[in-house]
CSV table of C-alpha atoms in Angstrom, one decimal:
chain,number,residue,atom,x,y,z
B,823,MET,CA,207.1,138.1,-42.5
B,824,GLN,CA,209.2,137.8,-39.4
B,825,ASN,CA,206.9,135.2,-37.7
B,826,PRO,CA,209.0,132.3,-36.5
B,827,LEU,CA,206.0,129.9,-37.1
B,828,TRP,CA,207.7,128.6,-40.3
B,829,ARG,CA,210.3,126.8,-38.1
B,830,LEU,CA,207.5,124.8,-36.6
B,831,THR,CA,205.7,124.0,-39.8
B,832,ARG,CA,208.5,123.6,-42.4
B,833,ASN,CA,210.0,120.3,-41.1
B,834,ALA,CA,209.2,116.6,-41.2
B,835,TYR,CA,206.9,116.8,-38.2
B,836,GLY,CA,204.9,119.7,-39.7
B,837,ARG,CA,204.6,117.8,-43.0
B,838,GLN,CA,203.4,114.6,-41.2
B,839,MET,CA,200.8,116.6,-39.3
B,840,TYR,CA,199.6,118.2,-42.6
B,841,GLU,CA,199.4,114.8,-44.3
B,842,ALA,CA,197.5,113.3,-41.3
B,843,LEU,CA,194.9,116.1,-41.4
B,844,ALA,CA,194.6,115.7,-45.2
B,845,ASP,CA,193.9,112.0,-44.7
B,846,LEU,CA,191.0,113.0,-42.4
B,847,GLY,CA,189.6,115.4,-45.0
B,848,ILE,CA,191.0,118.6,-43.7
B,849,LYS,CA,193.2,120.8,-45.9
B,850,VAL,CA,194.1,124.4,-45.5
B,851,ALA,CA,196.5,126.3,-47.8
B,852,LYS,CA,197.4,130.0,-47.9
B,853,LEU,CA,199.8,130.9,-50.7
B,854,ASP,CA,201.0,134.2,-51.9
B,855,GLN,CA,201.4,134.6,-55.7
B,856,TYR,CA,204.7,136.3,-56.4
B,857,VAL,CA,205.3,137.9,-59.7
B,858,CYS,CA,208.5,139.2,-61.4
B,859,ASP,CA,208.9,141.3,-64.5
B,860,LEU,CA,211.3,139.7,-67.0
B,861,THR,CA,212.2,142.8,-69.0
B,862,THR,CA,215.6,142.9,-67.1
B,863,VAL,CA,216.8,139.6,-65.7
B,864,PRO,CA,220.1,139.5,-63.7
B,865,ASP,CA,222.8,137.0,-64.7
B,866,PRO,CA,222.6,133.9,-62.5
B,867,THR,CA,225.6,133.6,-60.3
B,868,ALA,CA,226.2,130.2,-58.8
B,869,PRO,CA,228.2,129.7,-55.6
B,870,ALA,CA,231.7,128.5,-56.0
B,871,GLY,CA,231.8,124.8,-56.9
B,872,VAL,CA,228.1,124.6,-57.9
B,873,VAL,CA,227.1,123.9,-61.5
B,874,ILE,CA,223.6,125.1,-62.6
B,875,ASP,CA,222.1,123.4,-65.6
B,876,CYS,CA,218.8,123.6,-67.4
B,877,ARG,CA,217.2,120.8,-69.5
B,878,ARG,CA,213.8,119.8,-70.8
B,879,ALA,CA,212.2,117.4,-68.4
B,880,GLY,CA,211.8,115.0,-71.3
B,881,GLU,CA,215.6,115.0,-71.8
B,882,LEU,CA,216.5,113.7,-68.4
B,883,ASP,CA,217.9,110.2,-68.2
B,884,ARG,CA,215.7,107.5,-66.6
B,885,SER,CA,217.4,107.6,-63.2
B,886,GLU,CA,217.0,111.4,-63.0
B,887,ALA,CA,213.5,111.4,-64.4
B,888,ASP,CA,212.3,109.1,-61.6
B,889,ALA,CA,213.3,111.8,-59.1
B,890,PHE,CA,211.1,114.4,-60.8
B,891,VAL,CA,207.6,112.9,-61.3
B,892,GLU,CA,205.7,116.2,-61.5
B,893,PRO,CA,207.0,118.2,-64.5
B,894,ALA,CA,205.6,117.6,-68.0
B,895,PRO,CA,208.1,116.6,-70.7
B,896,ILE,CA,208.1,120.2,-72.1
B,897,ASP,CA,208.9,121.8,-68.7
B,898,ARG,CA,212.4,122.8,-67.8
B,899,VAL,CA,214.3,121.3,-64.8
B,900,ILE,CA,217.0,123.5,-63.5
B,901,THR,CA,219.5,121.5,-61.4
B,902,ALA,CA,222.4,122.4,-59.1
B,903,ARG,CA,225.2,119.9,-58.8
B,904,ILE,CA,228.4,119.7,-56.7
B,905,ASP,CA,231.0,117.3,-58.1
B,906,GLY,CA,228.3,115.8,-60.2
B,907,ASP,CA,225.9,115.1,-57.3
B,908,LEU,CA,222.4,116.6,-57.5
B,909,VAL,CA,222.0,119.1,-54.6
B,910,GLY,CA,219.1,121.1,-55.7
B,911,TYR,CA,216.5,121.7,-58.4
B,912,CYS,CA,213.4,123.7,-59.5
B,913,PHE,CA,210.9,123.4,-62.3
B,914,LEU,CA,209.9,126.0,-64.9
B,915,SER,CA,206.6,125.7,-66.8
B,916,HIS,CA,205.4,128.1,-69.6
B,917,ASN,CA,202.2,128.2,-71.6
B,918,ARG,CA,200.6,125.2,-69.9
B,919,PRO,CA,198.3,124.6,-66.9
B,920,VAL,CA,200.1,123.2,-63.8
B,921,TYR,CA,198.5,121.2,-61.1
B,922,VAL,CA,199.1,122.8,-57.7
B,923,GLU,CA,198.7,120.2,-55.1
B,924,ALA,CA,198.3,122.6,-52.2
B,925,LEU,CA,195.3,124.2,-54.0
B,926,ASP,CA,194.0,120.9,-55.3
B,927,SER,CA,193.5,122.5,-58.7
B,928,GLU,CA,195.1,123.3,-62.0
B,929,ARG,CA,196.4,126.8,-62.7
B,930,LEU,CA,197.3,128.6,-65.8
B,931,PHE,CA,199.7,131.5,-65.1
B,932,ASP,CA,200.2,134.7,-67.2
B,933,GLY,CA,203.8,134.0,-68.2
B,934,ALA,CA,206.1,131.4,-66.7
B,935,TYR,CA,205.7,129.6,-63.5
B,936,VAL,CA,208.7,128.7,-61.2
B,937,TRP,CA,207.9,125.9,-58.8
B,938,ARG,CA,209.1,123.1,-56.5
B,939,VAL,CA,212.4,124.9,-55.5
B,940,PHE,CA,214.4,122.4,-53.4
B,941,VAL,CA,218.0,122.4,-52.0
B,942,ASP,CA,219.3,119.5,-50.0
B,943,PRO,CA,219.4,120.5,-46.3
B,944,ASP,CA,223.2,119.9,-46.1
B,945,HIS,CA,223.7,122.6,-48.8
B,946,ARG,CA,221.2,125.3,-47.8
B,947,ASN,CA,222.1,128.9,-47.0
B,948,ARG,CA,224.8,129.1,-49.6
B,949,GLY,CA,222.8,130.9,-52.4
B,950,ILE,CA,222.0,127.7,-54.4
B,951,ALA,CA,218.2,128.3,-54.4
B,952,THR,CA,218.7,131.9,-55.4
B,953,ALA,CA,220.9,130.8,-58.3
B,954,LEU,CA,218.4,128.1,-59.4
B,955,VAL,CA,215.5,130.7,-59.5
B,956,SER,CA,217.7,133.2,-61.3
B,957,ARG,CA,218.6,130.6,-63.9
B,958,ALA,CA,214.9,129.7,-64.3
B,959,LEU,CA,214.1,133.4,-64.9
B,960,ARG,CA,216.7,133.7,-67.7
B,961,GLU,CA,215.3,130.5,-69.3
B,962,ALA,CA,211.7,131.9,-69.0
B,963,ALA,CA,212.8,135.2,-70.7
B,964,SER,CA,214.6,133.3,-73.4
B,965,ARG,CA,211.4,131.4,-74.1
B,966,GLY,CA,209.4,134.6,-74.6
B,967,ALA,CA,207.8,135.0,-71.2
B,968,ASN,CA,207.7,138.6,-70.0
B,969,ARG,CA,206.5,137.7,-66.5
B,970,ALA,CA,207.2,134.9,-64.0
B,971,ASN,CA,205.0,133.7,-61.2
B,972,ALA,CA,205.6,131.6,-58.1
B,973,LEU,CA,203.3,130.4,-55.4
B,974,VAL,CA,204.8,130.5,-51.9
B,975,ALA,CA,203.1,129.3,-48.7
B,976,VAL,CA,202.7,132.2,-46.2
B,977,ASP,CA,204.8,130.3,-43.6
B,978,ASN,CA,207.6,129.5,-46.0
B,979,VAL,CA,210.0,132.3,-45.0
B,980,PRO,CA,213.1,130.8,-46.7
B,981,SER,CA,211.3,130.6,-50.1
B,982,ARG,CA,209.9,134.1,-49.7
B,983,ARG,CA,213.5,135.4,-49.3
B,984,VAL,CA,214.7,133.5,-52.3
B,985,PHE,CA,212.0,134.9,-54.6
B,986,ALA,CA,212.4,138.4,-53.2
B,987,ALA,CA,216.1,138.2,-53.9
B,988,ASN,CA,215.3,137.5,-57.5
B,989,GLY,CA,213.0,140.6,-57.9
B,990,PHE,CA,209.6,138.9,-57.2
B,991,GLU,CA,206.9,140.8,-55.3
B,992,PRO,CA,203.7,139.4,-53.7
B,993,GLU,CA,200.7,140.3,-55.8
B,994,LYS,CA,197.8,138.3,-54.3
B,995,ARG,CA,196.9,135.7,-51.7
B,996,VAL,CA,195.3,132.5,-52.7
B,997,SER,CA,193.5,130.5,-50.0
B,998,TYR,CA,192.0,127.0,-50.2
B,999,TYR,CA,190.0,125.3,-47.5
B,1000,HIS,CA,188.7,121.7,-47.7
B,1001,LEU,CA,186.8,120.4,-44.6
B,1002,PHE,CA,185.2,117.0,-44.9
B,1003,GLY,CA,183.9,117.6,-48.5
B,1004,PHE,CA,183.2,121.3,-48.2
B,1005,GLU,CA,185.6,123.5,-50.3
B,1006,ARG,CA,186.2,127.2,-50.5
B,1007,ARG,CA,188.7,129.0,-52.7
B,1008,ARG,CA,189.5,132.7,-52.3
B,1009,THR,CA,191.9,135.1,-54.0
B,1010,LYS,CA,192.5,138.6,-52.8
B,1011,PRO,CA,195.0,141.3,-53.8
B,1012,LEU,CA,197.9,142.1,-51.4
């Protein structure tokens, strides 16, 4: 997707508009479900000076756990640190349903689910997100998953690039519309 629309929607103003519409009862989401075969997973390579770590969400200390409210205690949190400071993270779930806020529903994925990839804006475009997802894939494979999934908004070009760089391919589009109490969900192959 070469559409520059993501630059208008993937910022604080776009998020405020989305939340304002949701408060009015209007919610629209279009996500592509990306999948990746885990039979061969590349070694994660972190950029120089970046330490990638993986722990169970339940093992985080209290100050770290407060930053991550969504994962279940059995989920894995993959973190990126520079000089001890947290600069990025993502979550990995396996064998459990996960609530997907954009779709306003729980989903159970065939295999592992990589989600909530975030890198501090001051540290983007250095390969940190790619290294986080790569580490998540190795962890998923070590836990017995033979496939990984991710949901990526159609306008989220940076995330699409990160997942493509890790061998993910779009499989289907999931749409959700909520207009003043009326809901419609749709899934179609890509």
